[in-house]
CSV table of C-alpha atoms and ligand atoms in Angstrom, one decimal:
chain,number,residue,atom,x,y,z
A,278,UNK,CA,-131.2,-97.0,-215.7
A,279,UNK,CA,-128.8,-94.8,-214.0
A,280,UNK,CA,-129.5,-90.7,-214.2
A,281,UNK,CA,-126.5,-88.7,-215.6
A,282,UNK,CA,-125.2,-85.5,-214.1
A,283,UNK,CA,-127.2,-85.9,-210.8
A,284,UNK,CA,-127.5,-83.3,-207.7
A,285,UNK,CA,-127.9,-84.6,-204.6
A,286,UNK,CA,-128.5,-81.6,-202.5
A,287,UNK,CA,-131.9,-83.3,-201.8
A,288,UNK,CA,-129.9,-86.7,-200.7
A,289,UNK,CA,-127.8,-84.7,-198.1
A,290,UNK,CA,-129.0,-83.5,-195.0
A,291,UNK,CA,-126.5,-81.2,-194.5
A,292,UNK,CA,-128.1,-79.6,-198.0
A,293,UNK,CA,-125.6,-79.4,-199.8
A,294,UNK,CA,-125.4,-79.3,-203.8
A,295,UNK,CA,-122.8,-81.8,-205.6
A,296,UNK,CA,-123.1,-83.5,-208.8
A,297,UNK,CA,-122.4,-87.1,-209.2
A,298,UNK,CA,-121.4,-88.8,-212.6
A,299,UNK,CA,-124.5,-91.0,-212.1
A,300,UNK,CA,-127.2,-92.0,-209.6
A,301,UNK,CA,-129.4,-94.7,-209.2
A,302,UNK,CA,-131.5,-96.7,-206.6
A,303,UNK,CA,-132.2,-100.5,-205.8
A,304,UNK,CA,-135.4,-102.0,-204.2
A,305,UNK,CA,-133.9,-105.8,-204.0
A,306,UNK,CA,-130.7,-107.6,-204.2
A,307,UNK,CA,-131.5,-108.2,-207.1
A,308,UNK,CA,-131.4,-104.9,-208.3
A,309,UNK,CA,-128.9,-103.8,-206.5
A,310,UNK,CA,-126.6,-106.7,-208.0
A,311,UNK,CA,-127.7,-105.5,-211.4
A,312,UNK,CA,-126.5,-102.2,-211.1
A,313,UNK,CA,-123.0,-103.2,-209.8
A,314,UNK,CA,-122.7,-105.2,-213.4
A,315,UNK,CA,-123.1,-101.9,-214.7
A,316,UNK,CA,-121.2,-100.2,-212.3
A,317,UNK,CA,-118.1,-102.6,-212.9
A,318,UNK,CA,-119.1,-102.0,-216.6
A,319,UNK,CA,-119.0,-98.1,-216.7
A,320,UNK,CA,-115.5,-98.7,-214.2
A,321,UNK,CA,-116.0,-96.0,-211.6
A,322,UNK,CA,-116.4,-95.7,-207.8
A,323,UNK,CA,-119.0,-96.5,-205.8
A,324,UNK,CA,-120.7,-94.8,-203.4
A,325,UNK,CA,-123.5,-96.0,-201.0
A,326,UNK,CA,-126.4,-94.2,-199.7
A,327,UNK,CA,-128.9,-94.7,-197.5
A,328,UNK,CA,-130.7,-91.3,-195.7
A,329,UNK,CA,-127.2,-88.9,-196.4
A,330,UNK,CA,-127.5,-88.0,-192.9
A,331,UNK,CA,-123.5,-88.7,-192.2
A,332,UNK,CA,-121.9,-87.4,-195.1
A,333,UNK,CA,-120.5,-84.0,-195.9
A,334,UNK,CA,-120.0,-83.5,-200.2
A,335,UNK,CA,-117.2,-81.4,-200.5
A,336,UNK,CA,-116.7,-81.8,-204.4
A,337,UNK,CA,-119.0,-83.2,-207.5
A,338,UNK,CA,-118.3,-86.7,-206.8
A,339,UNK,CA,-116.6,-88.4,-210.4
A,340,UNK,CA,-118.2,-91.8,-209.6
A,341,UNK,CA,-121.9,-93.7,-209.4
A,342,UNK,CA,-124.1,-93.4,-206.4
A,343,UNK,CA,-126.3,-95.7,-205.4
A,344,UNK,CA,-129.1,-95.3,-203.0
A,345,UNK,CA,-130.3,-98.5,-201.2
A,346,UNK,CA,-134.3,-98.7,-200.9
A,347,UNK,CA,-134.6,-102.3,-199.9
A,348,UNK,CA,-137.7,-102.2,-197.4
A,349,UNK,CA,-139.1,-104.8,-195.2
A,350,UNK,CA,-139.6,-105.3,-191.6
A,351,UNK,CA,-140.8,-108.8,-190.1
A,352,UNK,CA,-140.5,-111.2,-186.9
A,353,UNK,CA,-138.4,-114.1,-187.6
A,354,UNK,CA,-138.1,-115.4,-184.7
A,355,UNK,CA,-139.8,-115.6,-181.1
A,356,UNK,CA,-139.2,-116.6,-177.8
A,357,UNK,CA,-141.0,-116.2,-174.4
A,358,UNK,CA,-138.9,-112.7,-173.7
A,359,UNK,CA,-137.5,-112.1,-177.0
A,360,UNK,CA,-137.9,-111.3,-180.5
A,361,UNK,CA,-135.3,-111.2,-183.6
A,362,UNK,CA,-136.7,-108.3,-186.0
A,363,UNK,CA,-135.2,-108.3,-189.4
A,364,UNK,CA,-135.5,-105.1,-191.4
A,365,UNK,CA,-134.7,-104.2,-195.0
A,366,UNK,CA,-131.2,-102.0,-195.0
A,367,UNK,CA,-133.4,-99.2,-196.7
A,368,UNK,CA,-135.8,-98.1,-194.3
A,369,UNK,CA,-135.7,-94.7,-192.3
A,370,UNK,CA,-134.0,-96.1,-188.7
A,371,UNK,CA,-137.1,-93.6,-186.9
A,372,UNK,CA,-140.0,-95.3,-188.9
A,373,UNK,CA,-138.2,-98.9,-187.5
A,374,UNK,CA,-138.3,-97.8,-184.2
A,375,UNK,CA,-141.9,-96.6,-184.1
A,376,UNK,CA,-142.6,-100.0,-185.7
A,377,UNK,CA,-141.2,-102.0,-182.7
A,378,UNK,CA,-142.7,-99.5,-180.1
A,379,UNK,CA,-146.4,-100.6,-182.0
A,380,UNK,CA,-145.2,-104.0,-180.9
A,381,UNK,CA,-144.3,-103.0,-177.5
A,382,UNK,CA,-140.4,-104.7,-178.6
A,383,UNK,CA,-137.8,-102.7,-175.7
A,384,UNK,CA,-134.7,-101.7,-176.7
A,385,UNK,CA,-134.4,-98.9,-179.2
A,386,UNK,CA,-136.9,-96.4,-177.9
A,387,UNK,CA,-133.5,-94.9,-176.8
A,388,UNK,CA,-132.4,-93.9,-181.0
A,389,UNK,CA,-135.7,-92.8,-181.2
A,390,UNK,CA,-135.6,-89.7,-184.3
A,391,UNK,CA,-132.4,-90.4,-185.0
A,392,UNK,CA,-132.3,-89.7,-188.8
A,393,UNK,CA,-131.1,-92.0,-192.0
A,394,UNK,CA,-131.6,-95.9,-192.5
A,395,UNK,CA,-131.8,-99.1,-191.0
A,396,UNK,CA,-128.6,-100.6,-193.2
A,397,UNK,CA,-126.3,-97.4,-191.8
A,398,UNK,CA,-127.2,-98.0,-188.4
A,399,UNK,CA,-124.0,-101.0,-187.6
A,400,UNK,CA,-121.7,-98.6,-190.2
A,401,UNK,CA,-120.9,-96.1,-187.1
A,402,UNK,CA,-122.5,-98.1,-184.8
A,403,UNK,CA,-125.2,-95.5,-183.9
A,404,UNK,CA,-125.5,-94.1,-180.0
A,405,UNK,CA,-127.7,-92.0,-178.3
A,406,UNK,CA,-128.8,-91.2,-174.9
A,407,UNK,CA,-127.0,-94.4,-173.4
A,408,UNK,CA,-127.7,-97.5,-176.2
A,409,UNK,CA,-125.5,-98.2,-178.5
A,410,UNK,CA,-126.9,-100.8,-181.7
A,411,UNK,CA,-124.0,-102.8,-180.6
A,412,UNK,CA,-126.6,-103.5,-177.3
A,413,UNK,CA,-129.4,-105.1,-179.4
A,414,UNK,CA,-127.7,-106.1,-182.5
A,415,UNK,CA,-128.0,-110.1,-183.8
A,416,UNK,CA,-126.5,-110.3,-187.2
A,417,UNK,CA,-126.6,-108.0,-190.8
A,418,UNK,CA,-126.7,-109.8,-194.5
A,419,UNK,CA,-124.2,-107.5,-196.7
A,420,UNK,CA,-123.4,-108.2,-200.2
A,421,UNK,CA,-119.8,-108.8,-201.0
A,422,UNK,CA,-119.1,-105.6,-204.0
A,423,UNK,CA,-116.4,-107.5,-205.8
A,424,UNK,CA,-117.4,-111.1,-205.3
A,425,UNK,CA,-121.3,-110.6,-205.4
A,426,UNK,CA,-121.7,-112.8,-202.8
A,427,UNK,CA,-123.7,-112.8,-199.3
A,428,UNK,CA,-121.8,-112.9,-196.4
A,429,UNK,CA,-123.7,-113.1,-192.4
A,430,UNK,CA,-122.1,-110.8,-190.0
A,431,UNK,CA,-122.5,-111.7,-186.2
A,432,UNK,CA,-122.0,-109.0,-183.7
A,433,UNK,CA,-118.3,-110.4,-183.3
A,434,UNK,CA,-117.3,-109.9,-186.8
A,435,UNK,CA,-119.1,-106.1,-187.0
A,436,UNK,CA,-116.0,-105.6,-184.6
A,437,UNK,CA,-118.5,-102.3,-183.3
A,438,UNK,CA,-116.7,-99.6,-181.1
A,439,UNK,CA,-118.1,-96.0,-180.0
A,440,UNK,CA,-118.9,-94.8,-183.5
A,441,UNK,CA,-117.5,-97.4,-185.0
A,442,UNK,CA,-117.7,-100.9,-187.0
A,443,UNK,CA,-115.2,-103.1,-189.4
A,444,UNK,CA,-117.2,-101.6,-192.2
A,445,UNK,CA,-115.4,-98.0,-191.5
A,446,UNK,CA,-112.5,-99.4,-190.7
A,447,UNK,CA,-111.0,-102.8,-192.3
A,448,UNK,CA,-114.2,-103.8,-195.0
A,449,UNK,CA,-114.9,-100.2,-195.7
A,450,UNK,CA,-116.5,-100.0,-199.3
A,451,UNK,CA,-116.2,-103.2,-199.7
A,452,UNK,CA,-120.2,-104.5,-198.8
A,453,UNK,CA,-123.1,-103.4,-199.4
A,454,UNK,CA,-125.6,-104.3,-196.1
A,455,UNK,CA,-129.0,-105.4,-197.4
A,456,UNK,CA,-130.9,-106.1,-193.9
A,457,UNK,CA,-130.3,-105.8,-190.3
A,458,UNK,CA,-131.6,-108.1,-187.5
A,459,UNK,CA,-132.3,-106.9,-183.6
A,460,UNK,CA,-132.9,-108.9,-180.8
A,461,UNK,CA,-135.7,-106.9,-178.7
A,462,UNK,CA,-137.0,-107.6,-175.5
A,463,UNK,CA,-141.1,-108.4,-174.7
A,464,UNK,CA,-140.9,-107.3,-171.0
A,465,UNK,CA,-139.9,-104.1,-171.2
A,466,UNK,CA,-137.2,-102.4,-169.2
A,467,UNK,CA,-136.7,-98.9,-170.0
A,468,UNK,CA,-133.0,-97.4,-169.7
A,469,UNK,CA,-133.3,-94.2,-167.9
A,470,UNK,CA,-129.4,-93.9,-167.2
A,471,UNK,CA,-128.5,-90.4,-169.0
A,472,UNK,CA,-129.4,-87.9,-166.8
A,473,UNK,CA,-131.4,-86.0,-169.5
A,474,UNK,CA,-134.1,-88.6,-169.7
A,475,UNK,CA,-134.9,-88.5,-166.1
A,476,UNK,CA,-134.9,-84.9,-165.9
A,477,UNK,CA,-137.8,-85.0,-169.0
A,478,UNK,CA,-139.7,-87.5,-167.1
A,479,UNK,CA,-139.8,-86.3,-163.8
A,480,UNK,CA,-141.1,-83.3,-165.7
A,481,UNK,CA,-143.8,-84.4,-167.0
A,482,UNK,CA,-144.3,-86.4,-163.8
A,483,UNK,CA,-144.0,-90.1,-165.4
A,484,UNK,CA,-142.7,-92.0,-162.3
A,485,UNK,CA,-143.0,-95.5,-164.1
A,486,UNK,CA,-141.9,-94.6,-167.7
A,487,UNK,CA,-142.7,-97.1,-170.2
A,488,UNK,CA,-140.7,-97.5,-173.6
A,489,UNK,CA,-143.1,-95.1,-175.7
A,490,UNK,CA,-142.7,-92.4,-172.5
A,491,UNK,CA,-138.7,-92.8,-173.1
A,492,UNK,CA,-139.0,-92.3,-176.6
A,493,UNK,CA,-141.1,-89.4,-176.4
A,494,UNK,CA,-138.7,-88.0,-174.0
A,495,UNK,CA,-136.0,-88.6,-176.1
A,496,UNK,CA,-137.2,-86.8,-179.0
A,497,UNK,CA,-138.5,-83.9,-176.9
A,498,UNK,CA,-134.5,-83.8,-175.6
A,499,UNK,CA,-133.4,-84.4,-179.3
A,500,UNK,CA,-135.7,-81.5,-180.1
A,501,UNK,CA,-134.4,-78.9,-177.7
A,502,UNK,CA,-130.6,-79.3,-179.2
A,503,UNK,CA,-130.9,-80.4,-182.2
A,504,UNK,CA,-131.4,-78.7,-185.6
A,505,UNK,CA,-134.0,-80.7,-187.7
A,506,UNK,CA,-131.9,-81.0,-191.0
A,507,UNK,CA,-135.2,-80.0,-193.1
A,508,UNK,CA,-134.9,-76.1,-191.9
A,509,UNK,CA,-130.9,-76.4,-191.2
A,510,UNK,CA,-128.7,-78.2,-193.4
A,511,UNK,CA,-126.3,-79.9,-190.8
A,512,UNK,CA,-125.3,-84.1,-190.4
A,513,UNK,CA,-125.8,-84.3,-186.5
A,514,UNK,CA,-122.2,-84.6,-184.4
A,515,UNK,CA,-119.8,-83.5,-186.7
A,516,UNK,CA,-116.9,-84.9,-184.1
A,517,UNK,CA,-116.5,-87.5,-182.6
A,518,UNK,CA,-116.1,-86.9,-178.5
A,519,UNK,CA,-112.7,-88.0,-177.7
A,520,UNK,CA,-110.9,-90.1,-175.7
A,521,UNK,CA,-107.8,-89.3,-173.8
A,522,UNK,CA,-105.1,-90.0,-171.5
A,523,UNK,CA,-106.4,-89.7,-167.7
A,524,UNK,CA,-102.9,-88.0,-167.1
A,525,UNK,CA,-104.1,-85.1,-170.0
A,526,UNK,CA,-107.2,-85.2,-168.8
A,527,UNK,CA,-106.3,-84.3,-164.9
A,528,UNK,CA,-103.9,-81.5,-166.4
A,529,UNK,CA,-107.1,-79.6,-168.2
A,530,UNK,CA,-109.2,-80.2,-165.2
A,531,UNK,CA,-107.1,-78.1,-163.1
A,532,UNK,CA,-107.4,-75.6,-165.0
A,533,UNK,CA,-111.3,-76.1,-165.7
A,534,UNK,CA,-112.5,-78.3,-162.9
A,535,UNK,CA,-116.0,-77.8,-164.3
A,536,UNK,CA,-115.1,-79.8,-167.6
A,537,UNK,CA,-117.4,-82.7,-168.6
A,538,UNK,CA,-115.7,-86.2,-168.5
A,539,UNK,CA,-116.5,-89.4,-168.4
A,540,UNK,CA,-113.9,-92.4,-167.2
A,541,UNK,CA,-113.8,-95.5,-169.0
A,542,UNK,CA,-115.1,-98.2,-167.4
A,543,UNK,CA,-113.3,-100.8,-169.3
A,544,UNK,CA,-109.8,-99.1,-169.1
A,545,UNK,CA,-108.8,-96.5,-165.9
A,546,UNK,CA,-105.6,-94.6,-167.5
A,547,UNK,CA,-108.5,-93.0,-170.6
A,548,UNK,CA,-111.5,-90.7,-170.1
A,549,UNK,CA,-114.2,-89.5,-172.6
A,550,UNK,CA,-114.6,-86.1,-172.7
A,551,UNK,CA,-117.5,-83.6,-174.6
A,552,UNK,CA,-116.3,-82.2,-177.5
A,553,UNK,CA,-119.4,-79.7,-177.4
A,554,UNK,CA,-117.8,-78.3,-174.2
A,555,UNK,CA,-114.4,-78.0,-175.9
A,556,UNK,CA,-115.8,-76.4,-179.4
A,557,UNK,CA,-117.8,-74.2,-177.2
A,558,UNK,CA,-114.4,-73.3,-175.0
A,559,UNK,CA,-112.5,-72.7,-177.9
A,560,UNK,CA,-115.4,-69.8,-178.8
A,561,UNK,CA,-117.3,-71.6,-181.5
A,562,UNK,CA,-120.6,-72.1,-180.4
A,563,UNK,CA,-123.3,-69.9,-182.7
A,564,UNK,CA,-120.5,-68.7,-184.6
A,565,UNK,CA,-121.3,-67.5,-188.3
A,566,UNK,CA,-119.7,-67.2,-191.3
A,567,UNK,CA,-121.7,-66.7,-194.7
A,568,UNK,CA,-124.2,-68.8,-194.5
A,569,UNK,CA,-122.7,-71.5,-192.6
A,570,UNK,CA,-121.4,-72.5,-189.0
A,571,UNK,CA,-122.1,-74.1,-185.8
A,572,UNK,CA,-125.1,-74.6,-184.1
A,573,UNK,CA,-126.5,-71.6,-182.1
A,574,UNK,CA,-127.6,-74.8,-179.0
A,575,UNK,CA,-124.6,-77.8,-179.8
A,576,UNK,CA,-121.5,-76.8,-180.7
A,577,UNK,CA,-120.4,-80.5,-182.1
A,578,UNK,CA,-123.1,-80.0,-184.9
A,579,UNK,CA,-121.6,-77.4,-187.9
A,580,UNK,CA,-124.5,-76.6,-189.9
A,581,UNK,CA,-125.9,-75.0,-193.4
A,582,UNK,CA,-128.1,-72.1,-193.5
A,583,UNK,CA,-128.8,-72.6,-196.9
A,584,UNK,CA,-126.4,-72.2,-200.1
A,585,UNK,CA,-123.3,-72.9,-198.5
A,586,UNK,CA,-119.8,-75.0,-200.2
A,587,UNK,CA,-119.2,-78.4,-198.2
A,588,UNK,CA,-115.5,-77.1,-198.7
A,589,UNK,CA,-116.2,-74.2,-196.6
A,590,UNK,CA,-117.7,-76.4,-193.8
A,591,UNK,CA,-114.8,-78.8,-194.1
A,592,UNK,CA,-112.3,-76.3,-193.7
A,593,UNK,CA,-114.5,-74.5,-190.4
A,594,UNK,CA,-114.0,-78.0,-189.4
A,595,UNK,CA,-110.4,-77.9,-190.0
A,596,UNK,CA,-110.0,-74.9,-187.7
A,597,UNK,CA,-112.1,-76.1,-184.9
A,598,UNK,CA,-109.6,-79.3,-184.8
A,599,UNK,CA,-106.7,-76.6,-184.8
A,600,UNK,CA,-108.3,-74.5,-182.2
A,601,UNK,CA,-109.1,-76.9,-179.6
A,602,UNK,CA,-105.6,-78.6,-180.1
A,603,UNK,CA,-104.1,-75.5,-179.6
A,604,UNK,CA,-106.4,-74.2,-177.0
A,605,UNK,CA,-106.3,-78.1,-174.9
A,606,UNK,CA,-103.7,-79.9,-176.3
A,607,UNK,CA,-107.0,-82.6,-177.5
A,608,UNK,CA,-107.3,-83.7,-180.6
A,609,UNK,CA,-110.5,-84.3,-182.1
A,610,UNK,CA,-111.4,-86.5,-185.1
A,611,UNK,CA,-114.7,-85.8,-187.9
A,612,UNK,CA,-117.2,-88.5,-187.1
A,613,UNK,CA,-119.4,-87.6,-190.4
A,614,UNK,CA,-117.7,-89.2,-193.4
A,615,UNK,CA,-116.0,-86.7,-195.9
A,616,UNK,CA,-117.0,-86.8,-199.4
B,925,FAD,P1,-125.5,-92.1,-195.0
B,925,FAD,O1,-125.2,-90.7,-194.6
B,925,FAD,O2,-126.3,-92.2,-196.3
B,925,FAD,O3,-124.2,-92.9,-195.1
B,925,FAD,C1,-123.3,-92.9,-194.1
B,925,FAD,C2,-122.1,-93.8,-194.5
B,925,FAD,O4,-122.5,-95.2,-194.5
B,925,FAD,C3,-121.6,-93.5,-195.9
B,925,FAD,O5,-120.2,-93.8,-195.9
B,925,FAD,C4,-122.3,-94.6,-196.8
B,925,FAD,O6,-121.5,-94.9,-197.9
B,925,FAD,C5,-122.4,-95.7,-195.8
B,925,FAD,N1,-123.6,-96.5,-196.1
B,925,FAD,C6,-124.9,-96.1,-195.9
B,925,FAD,N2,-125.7,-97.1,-196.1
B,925,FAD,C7,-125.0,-98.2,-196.4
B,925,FAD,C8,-125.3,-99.6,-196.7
B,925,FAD,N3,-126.5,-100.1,-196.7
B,925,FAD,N4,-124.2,-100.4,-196.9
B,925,FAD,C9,-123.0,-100.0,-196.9
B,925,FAD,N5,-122.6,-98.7,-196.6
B,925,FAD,C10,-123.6,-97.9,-196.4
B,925,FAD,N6,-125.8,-90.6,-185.2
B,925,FAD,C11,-125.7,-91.2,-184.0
B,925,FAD,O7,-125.0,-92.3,-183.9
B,925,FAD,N7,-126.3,-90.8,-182.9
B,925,FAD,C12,-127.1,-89.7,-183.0
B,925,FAD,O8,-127.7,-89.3,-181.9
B,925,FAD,C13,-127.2,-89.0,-184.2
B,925,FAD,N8,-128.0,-87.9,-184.3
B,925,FAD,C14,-128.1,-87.2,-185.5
B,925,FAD,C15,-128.9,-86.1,-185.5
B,925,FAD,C16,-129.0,-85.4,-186.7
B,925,FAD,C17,-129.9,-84.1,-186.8
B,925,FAD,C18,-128.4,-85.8,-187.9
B,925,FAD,C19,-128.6,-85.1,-189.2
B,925,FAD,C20,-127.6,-87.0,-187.8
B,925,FAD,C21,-127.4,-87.7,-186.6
B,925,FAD,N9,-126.6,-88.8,-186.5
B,925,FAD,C22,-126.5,-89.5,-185.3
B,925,FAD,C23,-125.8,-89.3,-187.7
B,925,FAD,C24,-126.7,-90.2,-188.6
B,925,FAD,O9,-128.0,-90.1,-188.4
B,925,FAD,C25,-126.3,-91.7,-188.5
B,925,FAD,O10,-124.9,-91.8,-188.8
B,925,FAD,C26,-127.1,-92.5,-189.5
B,925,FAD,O11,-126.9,-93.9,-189.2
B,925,FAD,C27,-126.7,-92.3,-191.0
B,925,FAD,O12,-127.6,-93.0,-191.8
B,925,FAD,P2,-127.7,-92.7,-193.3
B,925,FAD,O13,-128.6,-93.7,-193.9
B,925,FAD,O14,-128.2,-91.3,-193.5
B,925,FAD,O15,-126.3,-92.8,-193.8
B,926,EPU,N1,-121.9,-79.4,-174.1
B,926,EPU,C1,-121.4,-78.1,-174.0
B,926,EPU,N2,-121.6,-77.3,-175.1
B,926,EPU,C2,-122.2,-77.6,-176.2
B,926,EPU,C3,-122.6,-79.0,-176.3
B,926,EPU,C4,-122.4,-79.9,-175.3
B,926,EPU,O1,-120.9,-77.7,-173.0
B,926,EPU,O2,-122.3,-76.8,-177.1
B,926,EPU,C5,-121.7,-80.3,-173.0
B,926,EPU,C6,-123.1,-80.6,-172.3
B,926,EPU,O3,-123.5,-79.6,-171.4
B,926,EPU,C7,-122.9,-81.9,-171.7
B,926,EPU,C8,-121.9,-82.6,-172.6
B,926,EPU,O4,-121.3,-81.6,-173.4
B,926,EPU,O5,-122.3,-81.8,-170.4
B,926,EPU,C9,-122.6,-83.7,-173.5
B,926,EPU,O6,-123.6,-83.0,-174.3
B,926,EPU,P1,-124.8,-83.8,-174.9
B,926,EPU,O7,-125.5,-84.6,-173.9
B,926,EPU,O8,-125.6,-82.9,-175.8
B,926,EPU,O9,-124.2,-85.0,-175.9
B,926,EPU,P2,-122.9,-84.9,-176.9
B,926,EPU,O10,-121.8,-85.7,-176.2
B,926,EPU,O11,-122.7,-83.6,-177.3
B,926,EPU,C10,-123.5,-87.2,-177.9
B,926,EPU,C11,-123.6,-87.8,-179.3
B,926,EPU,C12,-124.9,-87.5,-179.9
B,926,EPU,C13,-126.0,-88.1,-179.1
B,926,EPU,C14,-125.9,-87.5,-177.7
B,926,EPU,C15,-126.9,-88.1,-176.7
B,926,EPU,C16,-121.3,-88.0,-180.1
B,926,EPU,C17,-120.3,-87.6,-181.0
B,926,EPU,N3,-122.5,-87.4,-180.1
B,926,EPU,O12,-123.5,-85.8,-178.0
B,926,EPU,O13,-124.9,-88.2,-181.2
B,926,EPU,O14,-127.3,-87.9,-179.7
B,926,EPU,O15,-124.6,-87.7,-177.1
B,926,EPU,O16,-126.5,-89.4,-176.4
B,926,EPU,O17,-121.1,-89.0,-179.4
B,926,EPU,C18,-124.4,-87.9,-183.5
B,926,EPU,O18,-123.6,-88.8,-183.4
B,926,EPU,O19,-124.6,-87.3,-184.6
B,926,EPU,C19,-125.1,-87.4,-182.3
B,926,EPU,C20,-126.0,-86.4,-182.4
């Protein structure tokens, strides 16, 4: 059942080709738990994937990938202002959210076109244009890779941070999340708070937005920026934006008062700052090599014009952390997971 010698240049978004040992996909738990019999039988490692939109191949991967396809998407429960949606792990996280804008459910209009699936969402705890999932998240069901069993996950336990979750961190590769359930809100109220969104609306003159206006803004912002991965190979932010020391922090801004930062609210002595603004500091913004690089509008995404080694992107990567080390004394870390 599994396919031998497999590319999965057309499983990456970045585009890149790299053989696995074997591939396969799963529909069901049940299928999925048949293929880790014959994953434990063949005795090689696993990898998970859902839309490949956060992973950079930078070798033939010796090991068995499987690709999770588990659909579904239903109301399980209702109150007067809220609703818990449960979706299958497999579906594409923008199909989801146009779903719950058809049922006029609030809260993820936000993510809107953000690519990959539903059961990666809680992995890196997925952000955009000020919601985090963490905001409307209720529980996941994940199956247990060495036990086989399913185990619930409350938002406690998904311990989520900013691009992060326990399943990156403490369980990572050790689950396999099958379906995700949101709490979404009836009476919808939009979140305009990133500057961006406003700026799109009063453009277009919408004074009381309503959540499909804030999605379509969104993807008209995410559209400007952005490169869509099916004309340039690329896996969105390749960094993460860091957080620093205030003390740090102060020190750069003397020199470049007109650096992006944003305090923490939950703890005074760190700040967040853009890595874009840093990259594209350090003199890497548009740069080319071959036929890859960094994006010609966002220096934090590194891209593929076609043909490229994930190798060669990694090591780009390695001398973007080097430069703006060197450059601001910051240290960046890779937010999209290396292969
Ligand atoms: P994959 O790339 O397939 O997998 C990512 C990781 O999760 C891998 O380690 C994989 O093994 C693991 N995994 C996947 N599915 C499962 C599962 N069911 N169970 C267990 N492990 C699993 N991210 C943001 O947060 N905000 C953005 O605004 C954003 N913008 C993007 C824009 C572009 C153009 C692109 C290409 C990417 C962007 N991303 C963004 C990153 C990406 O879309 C998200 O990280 C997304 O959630 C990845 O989903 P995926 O299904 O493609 O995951
Ligand atoms: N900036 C530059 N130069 C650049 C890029 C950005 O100076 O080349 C500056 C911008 O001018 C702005 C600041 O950096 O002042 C922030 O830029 P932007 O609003 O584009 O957002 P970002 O911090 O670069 C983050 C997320 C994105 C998410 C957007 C919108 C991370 C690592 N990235 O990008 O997520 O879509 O905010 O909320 O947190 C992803 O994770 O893959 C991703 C695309």
């Amino acid at each position: 059942m599994f396919q031998a010698n497999f590319d999965l240049k057309s499983y990456n978004t970045f585009g890149i080709s790299a053989k696995c040992s074997f591939f396969g996909t799963f529909s069901s738990v049940e299928e999925l738990k048949s293929s880790l019999t014959e994953v434990k039988r063949l005795n090689l490692p696993l990898m998970i994937l859902g839309g490949g939109s956060n992973i950079l191949l930078t070798k033939d991967y010796h090991g068995i990938v499987l690709r999770n396809e588990i659909k579904g998407f239903a109301i399980i429960n209702e109150t007067e202002n809220q609703v818990i949606v449960k979706s299958g792990a497999g579906e594409v996280w923008h199909e989801f959210v146009m779903k719950c804008l058809d049922h006029n459910l609030a809260g993820i209009e936000n993510l809107s076109l953000i690519p990959g699936s539903v059961g990666a969402s809680p992995m890196q705890n997925i952000g955009a244009y000020g919601v985090e999932i963490k905001d409307v998240f209720h529980r996941l069901e994940a199956l247990h890779i060495e036990s086989g069993e399913i185990h619930l996950f409350d938002k406690s336990g998904c311990r989520f941070g900013y691009r992060e979750s326990v399943f990156k961190r403490e369980l990572k590769d050790q689950y396999v999340i099958t379906s995700v359930e949101f709490e979404l809100q009836k009476n919808a109220r939009v979140n305009t708070s990133y500057g961006a969104i406003n700026e799109e609306l009063a453009n277009k003159k919408i004074t009381k937005p309503t959540i499909k206006d804030v999605s379509d803004a969104v993807i008209a912002i995410r559209q400007s920026k952005l490169p869509d991965p099916k004309v340039i190979g690329n896996a969105g932010s390749f960094f993460k934006n860091p957080v620093i020391d205030i003390e740090l922090a102060k020190k750069i801004l003397l020199e470049y008062p007109e650096m992006p930062n944003y305090p923490d609210r939950s703890n005074s002595n760190q700040t967040k700052l853009a890595a874009g603004w840093l990259i594209e500091q350090a003199g890497f913004k548009g740069k080319r090599i071959e036929n890859y690089g960094v994006h010609t509008k966002q220096a934090l995404v590194l891209v593929n014009y076609g043909g490229s080694e994930g190798k060669d992107i990694y090591n780009l990567s390695s001398d973007i952390l080097a430069a703006v080390k060197e450059k601001f004394g910051v240290d960046l870390e890779r937010e999209v997971n290396i292969m």
